[in-house]
Coordinates of C-alpha atoms and ligand atoms in Angstrom, one line a residue:
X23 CA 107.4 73.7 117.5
X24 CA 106.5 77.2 117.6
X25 CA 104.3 78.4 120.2
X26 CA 102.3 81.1 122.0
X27 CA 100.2 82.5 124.9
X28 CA 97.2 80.9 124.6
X29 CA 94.0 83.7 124.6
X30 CA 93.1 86.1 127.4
X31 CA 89.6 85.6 126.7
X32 CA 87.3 83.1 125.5
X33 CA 84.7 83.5 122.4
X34 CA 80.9 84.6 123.0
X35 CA 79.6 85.4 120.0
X36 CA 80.5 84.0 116.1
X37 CA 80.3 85.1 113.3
X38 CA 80.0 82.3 110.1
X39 CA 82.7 82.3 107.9
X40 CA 82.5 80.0 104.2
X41 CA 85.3 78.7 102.2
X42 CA 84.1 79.0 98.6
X43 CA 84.9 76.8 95.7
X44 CA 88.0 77.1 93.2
X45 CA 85.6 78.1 90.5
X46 CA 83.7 81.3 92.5
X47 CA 87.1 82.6 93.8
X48 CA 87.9 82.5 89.7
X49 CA 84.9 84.1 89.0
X50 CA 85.6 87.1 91.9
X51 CA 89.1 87.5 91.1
X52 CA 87.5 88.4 87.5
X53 CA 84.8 90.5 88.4
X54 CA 87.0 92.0 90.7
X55 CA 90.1 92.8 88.3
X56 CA 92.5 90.9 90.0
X57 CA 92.2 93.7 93.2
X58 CA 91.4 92.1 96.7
X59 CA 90.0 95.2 97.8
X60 CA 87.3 94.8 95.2
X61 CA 86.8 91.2 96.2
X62 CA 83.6 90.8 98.9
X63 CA 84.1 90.2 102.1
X64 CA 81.2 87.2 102.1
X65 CA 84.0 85.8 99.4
X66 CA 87.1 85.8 101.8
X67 CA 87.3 82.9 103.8
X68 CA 90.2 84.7 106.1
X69 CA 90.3 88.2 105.9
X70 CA 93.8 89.7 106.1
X71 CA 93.3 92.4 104.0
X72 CA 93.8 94.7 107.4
X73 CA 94.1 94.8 111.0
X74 CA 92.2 98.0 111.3
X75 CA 88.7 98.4 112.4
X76 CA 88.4 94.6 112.6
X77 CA 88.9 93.8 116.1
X78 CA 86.5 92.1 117.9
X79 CA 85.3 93.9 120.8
X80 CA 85.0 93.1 124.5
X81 CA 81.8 92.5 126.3
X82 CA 82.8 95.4 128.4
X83 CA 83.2 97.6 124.7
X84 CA 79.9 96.3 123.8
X85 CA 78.1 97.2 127.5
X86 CA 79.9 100.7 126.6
X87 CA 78.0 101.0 123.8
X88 CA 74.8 100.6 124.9
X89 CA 75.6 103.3 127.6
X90 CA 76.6 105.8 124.6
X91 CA 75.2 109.9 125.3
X92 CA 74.7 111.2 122.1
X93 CA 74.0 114.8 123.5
X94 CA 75.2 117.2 121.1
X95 CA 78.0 118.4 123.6
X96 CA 79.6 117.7 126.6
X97 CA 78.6 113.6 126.1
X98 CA 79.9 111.7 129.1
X99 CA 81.7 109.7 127.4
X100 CA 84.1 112.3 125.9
X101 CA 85.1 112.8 129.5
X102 CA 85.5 108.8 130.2
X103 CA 88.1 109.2 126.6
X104 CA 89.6 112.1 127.5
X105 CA 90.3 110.6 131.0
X106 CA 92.0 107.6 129.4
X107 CA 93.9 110.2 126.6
X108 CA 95.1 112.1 129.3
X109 CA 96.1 109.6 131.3
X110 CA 98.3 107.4 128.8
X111 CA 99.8 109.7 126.7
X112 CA 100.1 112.8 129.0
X113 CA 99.0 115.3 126.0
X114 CA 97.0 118.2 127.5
X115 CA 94.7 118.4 124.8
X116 CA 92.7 116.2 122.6
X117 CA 90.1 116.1 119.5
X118 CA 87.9 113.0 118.6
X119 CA 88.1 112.4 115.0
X120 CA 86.4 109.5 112.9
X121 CA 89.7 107.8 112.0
X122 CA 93.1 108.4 111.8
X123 CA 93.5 110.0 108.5
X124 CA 90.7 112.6 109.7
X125 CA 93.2 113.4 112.5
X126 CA 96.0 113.8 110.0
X127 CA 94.0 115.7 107.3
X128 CA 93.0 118.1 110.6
X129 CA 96.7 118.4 111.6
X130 CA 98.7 119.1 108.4
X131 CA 95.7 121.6 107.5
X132 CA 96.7 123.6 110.0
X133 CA 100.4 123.4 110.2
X134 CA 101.8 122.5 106.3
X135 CA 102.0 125.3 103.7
X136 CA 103.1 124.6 99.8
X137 CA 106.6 123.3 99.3
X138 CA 107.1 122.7 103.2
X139 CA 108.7 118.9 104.4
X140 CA 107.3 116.1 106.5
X141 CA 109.8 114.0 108.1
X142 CA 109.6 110.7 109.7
X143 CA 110.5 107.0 109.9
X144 CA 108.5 106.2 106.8
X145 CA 105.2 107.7 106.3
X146 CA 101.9 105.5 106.1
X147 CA 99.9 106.0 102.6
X148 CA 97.2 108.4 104.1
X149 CA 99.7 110.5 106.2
X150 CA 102.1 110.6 102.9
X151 CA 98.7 111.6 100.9
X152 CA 97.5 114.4 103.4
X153 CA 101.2 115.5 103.5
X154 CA 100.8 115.6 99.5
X155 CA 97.0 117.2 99.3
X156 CA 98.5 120.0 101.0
X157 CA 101.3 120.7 98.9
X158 CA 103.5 119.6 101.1
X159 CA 106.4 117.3 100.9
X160 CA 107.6 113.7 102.9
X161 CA 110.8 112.5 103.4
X162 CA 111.3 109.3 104.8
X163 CA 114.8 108.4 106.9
X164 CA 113.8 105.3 108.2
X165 CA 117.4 103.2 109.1
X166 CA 119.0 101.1 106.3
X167 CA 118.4 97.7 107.9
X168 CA 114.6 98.2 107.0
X169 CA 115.1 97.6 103.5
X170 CA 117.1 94.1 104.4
X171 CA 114.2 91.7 104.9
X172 CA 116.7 89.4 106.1
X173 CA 118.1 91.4 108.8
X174 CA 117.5 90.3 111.9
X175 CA 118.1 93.9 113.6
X176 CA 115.3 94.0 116.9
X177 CA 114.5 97.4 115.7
X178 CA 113.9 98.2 112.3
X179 CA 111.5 101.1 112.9
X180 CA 114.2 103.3 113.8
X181 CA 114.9 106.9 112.3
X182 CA 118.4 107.3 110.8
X183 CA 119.4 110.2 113.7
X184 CA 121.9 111.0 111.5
X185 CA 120.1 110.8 108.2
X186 CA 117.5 113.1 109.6
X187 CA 119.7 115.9 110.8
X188 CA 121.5 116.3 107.5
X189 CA 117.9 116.6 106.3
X190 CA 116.7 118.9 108.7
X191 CA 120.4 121.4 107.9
X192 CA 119.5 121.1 104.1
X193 CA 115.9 121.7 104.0
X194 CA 116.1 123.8 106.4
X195 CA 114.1 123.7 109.9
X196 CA 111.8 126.5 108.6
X197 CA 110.5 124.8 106.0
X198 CA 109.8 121.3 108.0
X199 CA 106.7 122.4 109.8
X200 CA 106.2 119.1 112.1
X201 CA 108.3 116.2 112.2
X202 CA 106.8 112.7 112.9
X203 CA 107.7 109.1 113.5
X204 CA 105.2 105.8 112.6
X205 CA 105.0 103.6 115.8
X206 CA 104.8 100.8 114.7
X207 CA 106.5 101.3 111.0
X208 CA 104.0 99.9 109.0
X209 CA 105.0 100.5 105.5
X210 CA 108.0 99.1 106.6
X211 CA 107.1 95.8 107.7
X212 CA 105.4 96.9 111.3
X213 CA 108.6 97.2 112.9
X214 CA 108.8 99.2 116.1
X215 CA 111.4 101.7 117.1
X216 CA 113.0 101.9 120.6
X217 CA 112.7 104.0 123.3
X218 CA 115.9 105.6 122.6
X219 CA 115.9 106.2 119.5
X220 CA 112.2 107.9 119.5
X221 CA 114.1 109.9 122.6
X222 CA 117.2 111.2 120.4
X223 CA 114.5 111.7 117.4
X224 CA 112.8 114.4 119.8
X225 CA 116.3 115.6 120.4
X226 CA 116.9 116.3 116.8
X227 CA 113.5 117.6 116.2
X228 CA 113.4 119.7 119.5
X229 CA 116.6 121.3 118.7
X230 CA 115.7 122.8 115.5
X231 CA 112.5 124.1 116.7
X232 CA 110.5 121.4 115.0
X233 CA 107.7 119.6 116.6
X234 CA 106.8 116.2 117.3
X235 CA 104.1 114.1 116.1
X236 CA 104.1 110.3 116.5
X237 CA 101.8 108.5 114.4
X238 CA 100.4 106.2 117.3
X239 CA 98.1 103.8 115.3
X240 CA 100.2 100.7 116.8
X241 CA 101.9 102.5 120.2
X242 CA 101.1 100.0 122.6
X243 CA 102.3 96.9 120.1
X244 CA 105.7 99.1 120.2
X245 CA 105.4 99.9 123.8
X246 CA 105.4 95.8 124.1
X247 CA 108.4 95.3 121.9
X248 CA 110.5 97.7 123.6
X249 CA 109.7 95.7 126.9
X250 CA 110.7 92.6 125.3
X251 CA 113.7 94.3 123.4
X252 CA 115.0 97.1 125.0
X253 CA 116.9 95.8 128.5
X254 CA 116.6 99.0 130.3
X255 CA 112.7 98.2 130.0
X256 CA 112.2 95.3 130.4
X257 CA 111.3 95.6 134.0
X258 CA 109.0 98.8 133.4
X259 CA 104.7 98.2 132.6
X260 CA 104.0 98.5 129.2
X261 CA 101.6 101.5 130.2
X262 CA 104.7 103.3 132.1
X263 CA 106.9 102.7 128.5
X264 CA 103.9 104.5 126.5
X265 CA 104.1 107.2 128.8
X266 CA 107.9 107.7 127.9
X267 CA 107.3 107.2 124.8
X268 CA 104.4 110.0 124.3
X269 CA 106.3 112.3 126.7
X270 CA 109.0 112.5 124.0
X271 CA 106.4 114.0 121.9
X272 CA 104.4 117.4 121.4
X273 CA 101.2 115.5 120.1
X274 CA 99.8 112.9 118.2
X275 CA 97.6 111.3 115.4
X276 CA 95.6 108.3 116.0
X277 CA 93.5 105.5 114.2
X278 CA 91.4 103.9 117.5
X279 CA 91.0 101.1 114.8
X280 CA 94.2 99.0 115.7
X281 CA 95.6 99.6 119.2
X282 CA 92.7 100.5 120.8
X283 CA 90.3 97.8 119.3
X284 CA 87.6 99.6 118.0
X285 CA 85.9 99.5 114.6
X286 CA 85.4 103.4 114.2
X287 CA 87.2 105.9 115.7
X288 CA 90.8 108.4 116.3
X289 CA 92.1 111.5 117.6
X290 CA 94.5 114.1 117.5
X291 CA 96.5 115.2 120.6
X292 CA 99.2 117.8 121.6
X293 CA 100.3 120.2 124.0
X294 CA 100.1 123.1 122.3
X295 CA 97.6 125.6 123.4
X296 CA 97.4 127.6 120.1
X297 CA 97.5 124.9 117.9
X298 CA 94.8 123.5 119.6
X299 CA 92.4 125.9 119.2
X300 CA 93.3 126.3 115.3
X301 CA 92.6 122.5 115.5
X302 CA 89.0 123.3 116.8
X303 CA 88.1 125.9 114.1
X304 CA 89.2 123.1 111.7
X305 CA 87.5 119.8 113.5
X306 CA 84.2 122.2 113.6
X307 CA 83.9 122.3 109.5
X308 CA 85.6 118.8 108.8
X309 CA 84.2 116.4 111.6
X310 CA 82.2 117.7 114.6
X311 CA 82.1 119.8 117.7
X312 CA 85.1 119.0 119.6
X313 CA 83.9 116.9 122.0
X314 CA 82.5 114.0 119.4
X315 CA 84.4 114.9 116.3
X316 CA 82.6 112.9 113.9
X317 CA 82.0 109.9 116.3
X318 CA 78.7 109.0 118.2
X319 CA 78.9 108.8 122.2
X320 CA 79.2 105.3 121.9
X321 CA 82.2 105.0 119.4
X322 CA 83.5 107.5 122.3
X323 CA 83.0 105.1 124.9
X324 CA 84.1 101.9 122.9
X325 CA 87.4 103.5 122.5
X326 CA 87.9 104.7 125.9
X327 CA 87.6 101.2 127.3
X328 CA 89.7 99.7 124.1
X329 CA 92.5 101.9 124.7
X330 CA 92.6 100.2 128.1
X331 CA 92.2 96.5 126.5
X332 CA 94.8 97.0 123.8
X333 CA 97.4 98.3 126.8
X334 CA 96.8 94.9 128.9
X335 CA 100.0 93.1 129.5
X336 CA 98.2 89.6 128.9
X337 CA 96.7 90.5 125.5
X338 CA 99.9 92.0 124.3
X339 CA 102.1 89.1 125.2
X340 CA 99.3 86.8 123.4
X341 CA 98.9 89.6 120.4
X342 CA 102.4 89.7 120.0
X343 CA 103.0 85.9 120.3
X344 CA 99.9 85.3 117.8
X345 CA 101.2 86.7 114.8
X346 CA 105.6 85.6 115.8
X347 CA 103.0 81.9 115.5
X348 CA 102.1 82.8 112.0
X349 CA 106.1 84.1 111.0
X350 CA 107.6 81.2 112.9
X351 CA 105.3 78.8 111.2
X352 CA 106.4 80.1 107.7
X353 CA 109.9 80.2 108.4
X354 CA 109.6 76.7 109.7
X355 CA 108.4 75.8 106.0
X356 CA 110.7 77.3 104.2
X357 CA 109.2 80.8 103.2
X358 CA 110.6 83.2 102.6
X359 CA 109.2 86.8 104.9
X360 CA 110.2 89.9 105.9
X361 CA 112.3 88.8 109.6
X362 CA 111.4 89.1 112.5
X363 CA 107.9 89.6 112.1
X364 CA 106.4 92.5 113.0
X365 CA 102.9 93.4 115.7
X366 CA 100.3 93.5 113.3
X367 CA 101.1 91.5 110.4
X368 CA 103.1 88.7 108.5
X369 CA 104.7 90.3 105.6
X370 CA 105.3 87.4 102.3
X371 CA 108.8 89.0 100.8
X372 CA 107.6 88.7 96.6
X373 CA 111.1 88.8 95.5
X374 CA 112.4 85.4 97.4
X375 CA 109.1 84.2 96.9
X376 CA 108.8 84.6 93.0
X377 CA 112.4 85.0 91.8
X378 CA 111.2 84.4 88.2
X379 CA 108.7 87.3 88.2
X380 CA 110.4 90.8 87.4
X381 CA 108.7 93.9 89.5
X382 CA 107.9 95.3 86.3
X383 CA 105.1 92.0 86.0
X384 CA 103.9 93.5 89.8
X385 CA 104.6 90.2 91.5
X386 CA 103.3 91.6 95.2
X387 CA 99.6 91.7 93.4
X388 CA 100.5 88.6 91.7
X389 CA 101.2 86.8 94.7
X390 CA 98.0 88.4 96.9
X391 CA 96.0 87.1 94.1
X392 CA 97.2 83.5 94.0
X393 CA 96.9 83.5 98.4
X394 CA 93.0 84.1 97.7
X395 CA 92.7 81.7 94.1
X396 CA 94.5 78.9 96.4
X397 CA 92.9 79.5 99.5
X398 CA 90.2 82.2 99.8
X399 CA 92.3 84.3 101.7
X400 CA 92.5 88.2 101.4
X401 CA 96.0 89.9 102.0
X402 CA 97.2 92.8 100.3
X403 CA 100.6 94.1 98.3
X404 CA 102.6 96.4 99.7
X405 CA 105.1 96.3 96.6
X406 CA 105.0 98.2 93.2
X407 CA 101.6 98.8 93.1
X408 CA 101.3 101.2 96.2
X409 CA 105.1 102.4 96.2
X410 CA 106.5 102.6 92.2
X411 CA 107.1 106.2 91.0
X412 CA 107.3 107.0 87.6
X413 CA 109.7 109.5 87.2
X414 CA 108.3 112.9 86.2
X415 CA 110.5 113.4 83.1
X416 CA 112.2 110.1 81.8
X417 CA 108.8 108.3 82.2
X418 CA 110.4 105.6 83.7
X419 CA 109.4 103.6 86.6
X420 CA 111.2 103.0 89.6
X421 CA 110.4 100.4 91.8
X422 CA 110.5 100.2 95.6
X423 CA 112.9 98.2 97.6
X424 CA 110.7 95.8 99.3
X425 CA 108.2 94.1 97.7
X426 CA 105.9 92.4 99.9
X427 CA 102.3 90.8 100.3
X428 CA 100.9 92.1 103.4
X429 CA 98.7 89.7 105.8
X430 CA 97.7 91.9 108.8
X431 CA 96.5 89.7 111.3
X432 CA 92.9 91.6 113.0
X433 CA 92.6 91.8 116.8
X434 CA 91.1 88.7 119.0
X435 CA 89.6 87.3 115.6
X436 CA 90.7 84.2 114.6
X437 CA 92.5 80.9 116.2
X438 CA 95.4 79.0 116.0
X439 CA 93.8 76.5 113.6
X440 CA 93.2 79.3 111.3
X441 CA 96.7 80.7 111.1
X442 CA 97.5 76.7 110.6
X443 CA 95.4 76.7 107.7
X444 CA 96.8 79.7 105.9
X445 CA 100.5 78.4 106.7
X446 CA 99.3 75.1 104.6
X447 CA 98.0 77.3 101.8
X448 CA 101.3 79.4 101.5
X449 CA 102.9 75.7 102.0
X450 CA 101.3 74.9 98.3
X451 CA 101.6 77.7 96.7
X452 CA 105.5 78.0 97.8
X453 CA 105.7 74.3 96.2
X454 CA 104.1 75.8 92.9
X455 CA 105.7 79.1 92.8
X456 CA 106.8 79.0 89.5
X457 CA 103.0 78.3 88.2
X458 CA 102.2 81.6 89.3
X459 CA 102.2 84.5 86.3
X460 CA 102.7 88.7 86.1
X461 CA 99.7 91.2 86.3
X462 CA 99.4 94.0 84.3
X463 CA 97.3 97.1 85.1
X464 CA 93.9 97.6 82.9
X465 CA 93.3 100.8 84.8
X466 CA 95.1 102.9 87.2
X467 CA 94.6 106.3 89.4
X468 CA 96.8 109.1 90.2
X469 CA 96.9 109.1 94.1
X470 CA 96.3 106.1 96.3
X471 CA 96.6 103.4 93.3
X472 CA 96.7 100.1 95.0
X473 CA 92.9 101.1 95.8
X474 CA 91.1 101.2 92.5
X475 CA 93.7 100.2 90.0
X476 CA 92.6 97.0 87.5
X477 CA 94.9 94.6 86.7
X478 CA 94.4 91.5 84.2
X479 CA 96.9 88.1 83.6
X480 CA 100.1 88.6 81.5
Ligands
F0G17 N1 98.9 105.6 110.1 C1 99.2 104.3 110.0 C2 100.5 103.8 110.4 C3 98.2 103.4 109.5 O1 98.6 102.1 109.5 C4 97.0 103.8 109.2 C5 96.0 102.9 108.6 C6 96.7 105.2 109.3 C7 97.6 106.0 109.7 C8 95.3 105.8 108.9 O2 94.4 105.4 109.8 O3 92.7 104.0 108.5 O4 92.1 105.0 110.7 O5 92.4 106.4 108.7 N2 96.2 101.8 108.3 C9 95.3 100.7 107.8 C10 96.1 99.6 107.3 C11 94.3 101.2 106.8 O6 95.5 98.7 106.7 O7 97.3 99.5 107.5 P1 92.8 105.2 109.4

């Protein structure tokens, strides 16, 4: 029977949750056209929709809080984060921004001209879009095993060292402008990378003059599976692999909202000096002075301690071993998932799952759709919906490799019983897959589609 480390911490405060009936989930699907990011959240009986900004807090974030300066400049606790910055990731210098596509959208404004390339593992959505908004370009050169849901490979985050310098000889290293990696990979599954290969990634990048941003949304969940996975590690702190990791690196972007456990908040880091003070000019007319960047002192403060919190050995091993619970659980029943599970989430793979449903009848949104109609829960695709391209001149559509419903599990929210429950409901649906029917869209946007799109029952 699986397992896990039972919580570092015990509950002080609740928050009332309600399972609706079959009929109102009907009636939100409806209203909502068939989106789960129109749904409302007083309608969602779990909430996987996301892992970000839903954390619950400490006592000790909380206490922070209420001990927020919200001078103008020069707040205390900007010193108390930058202390904590410093400290973990090394990078000399630091902006607060309000999340972590602020920090992006500040970066790439300052470093991507028309027609230049972005790099990396594989891109998240908003990094891909700020890439895109400044007429830029991504590639992504992620390794091969992380389109094999099946393969069992203990790092499937990994850049393709090889892929990426052919990429970088026939682009051209003056027209990549930054490269970056995604720790942990989350369009791909929220599968870290190792140690070694983030090292010969620098090595790459370094050599052609290119620097190094790492996407560090998830850094301490991969810091954790490079312990567990890496054997040269797995004697070192977590905190000490971070380090390693960052020193690899000339800088990098940051949503406070996942690792370090706060509900608002992000920065951008790097070494450069010059850079930096480009940065400032920019963070001045998008976000703030640079020493609250669009946050209040106590958002500051919050993620100062939370960076601390989401590094703790205890809480990782228990974080980690929470959501393997979930996968193991699954896999026990006989459902099909993207193996192994990653940190943050328990990815449902669409195309084991619902065989009889082509991509074309967007069977990722089918499924997320039928999760919440069966059992009030919110989860999101990650499938054909986000990823499909339509091909500029033939018109015709090409689908992504993995198509997957995502349930992102949030930090220190809910228990064991819960993740029991929401294996029972996958248990019944999986029993009534072929009951479940296509989508098509009513409605779609240009950029960011799985946000606003409509859909309605084949
Ligand atoms: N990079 C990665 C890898 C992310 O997962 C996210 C957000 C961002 C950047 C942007 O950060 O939301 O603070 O602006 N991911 C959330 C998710 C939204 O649900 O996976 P943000």
């Amino acid at each position: 029977m699986a397992q896990f480390p039972s919580e570092p911490f015990r509950i002080k405060v609740v928050e009332p949750v309600r399972l609706t009936s079959r009929e109102e989930r009907q009636r939100a699907l409806e209203e909502a056209g068939y989106n789960t990011f129109n749904i409302r959240a007083e309608d969602v009986y779990i909430d996987f929709m996301t892992d970000s900004g839903t954390a619950a807090m400490s006592d000790s974030q909380w206490a922070g809080i209420m001990q927020g300066d919200e001078s103008y400049a020069g707040a205390r606790n900007f010193f108390n984060l930058e202390e904590a910055i410093q400290s973990i990731t090394g990078f000399r210098h630091f902006v607060p921004t309000h999340q972590g596509r602020a920090a992006e959208n500040i970066l790439f404004a300052v470093t991507v001209k028309p027609g230049q390339v972005v790099p990396s593992n594989m891109h998240f959505d908003t990094t891909q879009a700020n890439v895109l908004a400044r007429g830029g370009r991504v590639a992504n050169l992620v390794i091969d095993e992380a389109f094999d849901p099946t393969s069992h490979h203990p790092f499937k985050g990994n850049m393709d060292v090889k892929k990426l310098e052919s990429f970088i000889q026939e682009t051209g290293p003056e027209n990549i402008p930054v490269g970056m990696m995604t720790l942990t990979n989350n369009s791909g599954g929220g599968q870290p990378a190792s140690l070694e290969n983030i090292r010969a990634t620098a090595e790459v990048y370094h050599r052609y003059g290119i620097p190094f941003f790492i996407d560090a949304c998830r850094y301490a969940e991969n810091a954790y599976f490079i312990k567990l996975r890496e054997p040269e590690c797995a004697a070192m702190p977590v905190l000490e692999i971070a380090r390693q990791v960052f020193a690899c690196a000339d800088g990098c972007t940051m949503s406070g909202k996942k690792d370090a456990l706060v509900n608002i908040g992000g920065f951008l880091a790097m070494n450069d000096e010059q850079l930096y003070q480009q940065v400032c000019q920019e963070l001045i007319l998008r976000e703030g002075f640079p020493t609250y960047g669009g946050l209040a002192g106590r958002d500051l403060e919050a993620m100062a301690r939370g960076l601390w919190e989401g590094l703790d050995e205890e809480y990782l091993a228990y974080r980690i071993g929470h959501t393997k619970y979930l996968a193991d659980r699954l896999v026990e029943e006989g459902i099909p998932i993207l193996e192994p599970p990653g940190g943050h989430a328990v990815y449902l793979d669409v195309l084991r799952f619902l065989p009889h449903l082509p991509q074309s009848a967007l069977p990722g949104q089918a499924l997320a759709c039928a999760l919440y109609l069966e059992g009030c829960i919110r989860a999101v695709e990650v499938g054909s919906v986000m990823f499909a391209e339509e091909d500029p001149e033939t018109g015709e559509v090409v689908y992504p490799a993995l198509e997957m419903v995502r349930m992102a599990i949030p930090r220190r929210v809910y228990t064991q019983s819960h993740l029991e429950y929401v294996v029972q409901v996958c248990k019944q649906l999986y029993e009534r897959r072929e009951e479940i029917g296509g989508l098509r869209y009513v409605s779609k946007p240009k950029l960011l589609r799985h946000f606003t799109s409509r859909f309605e029952p084949l």
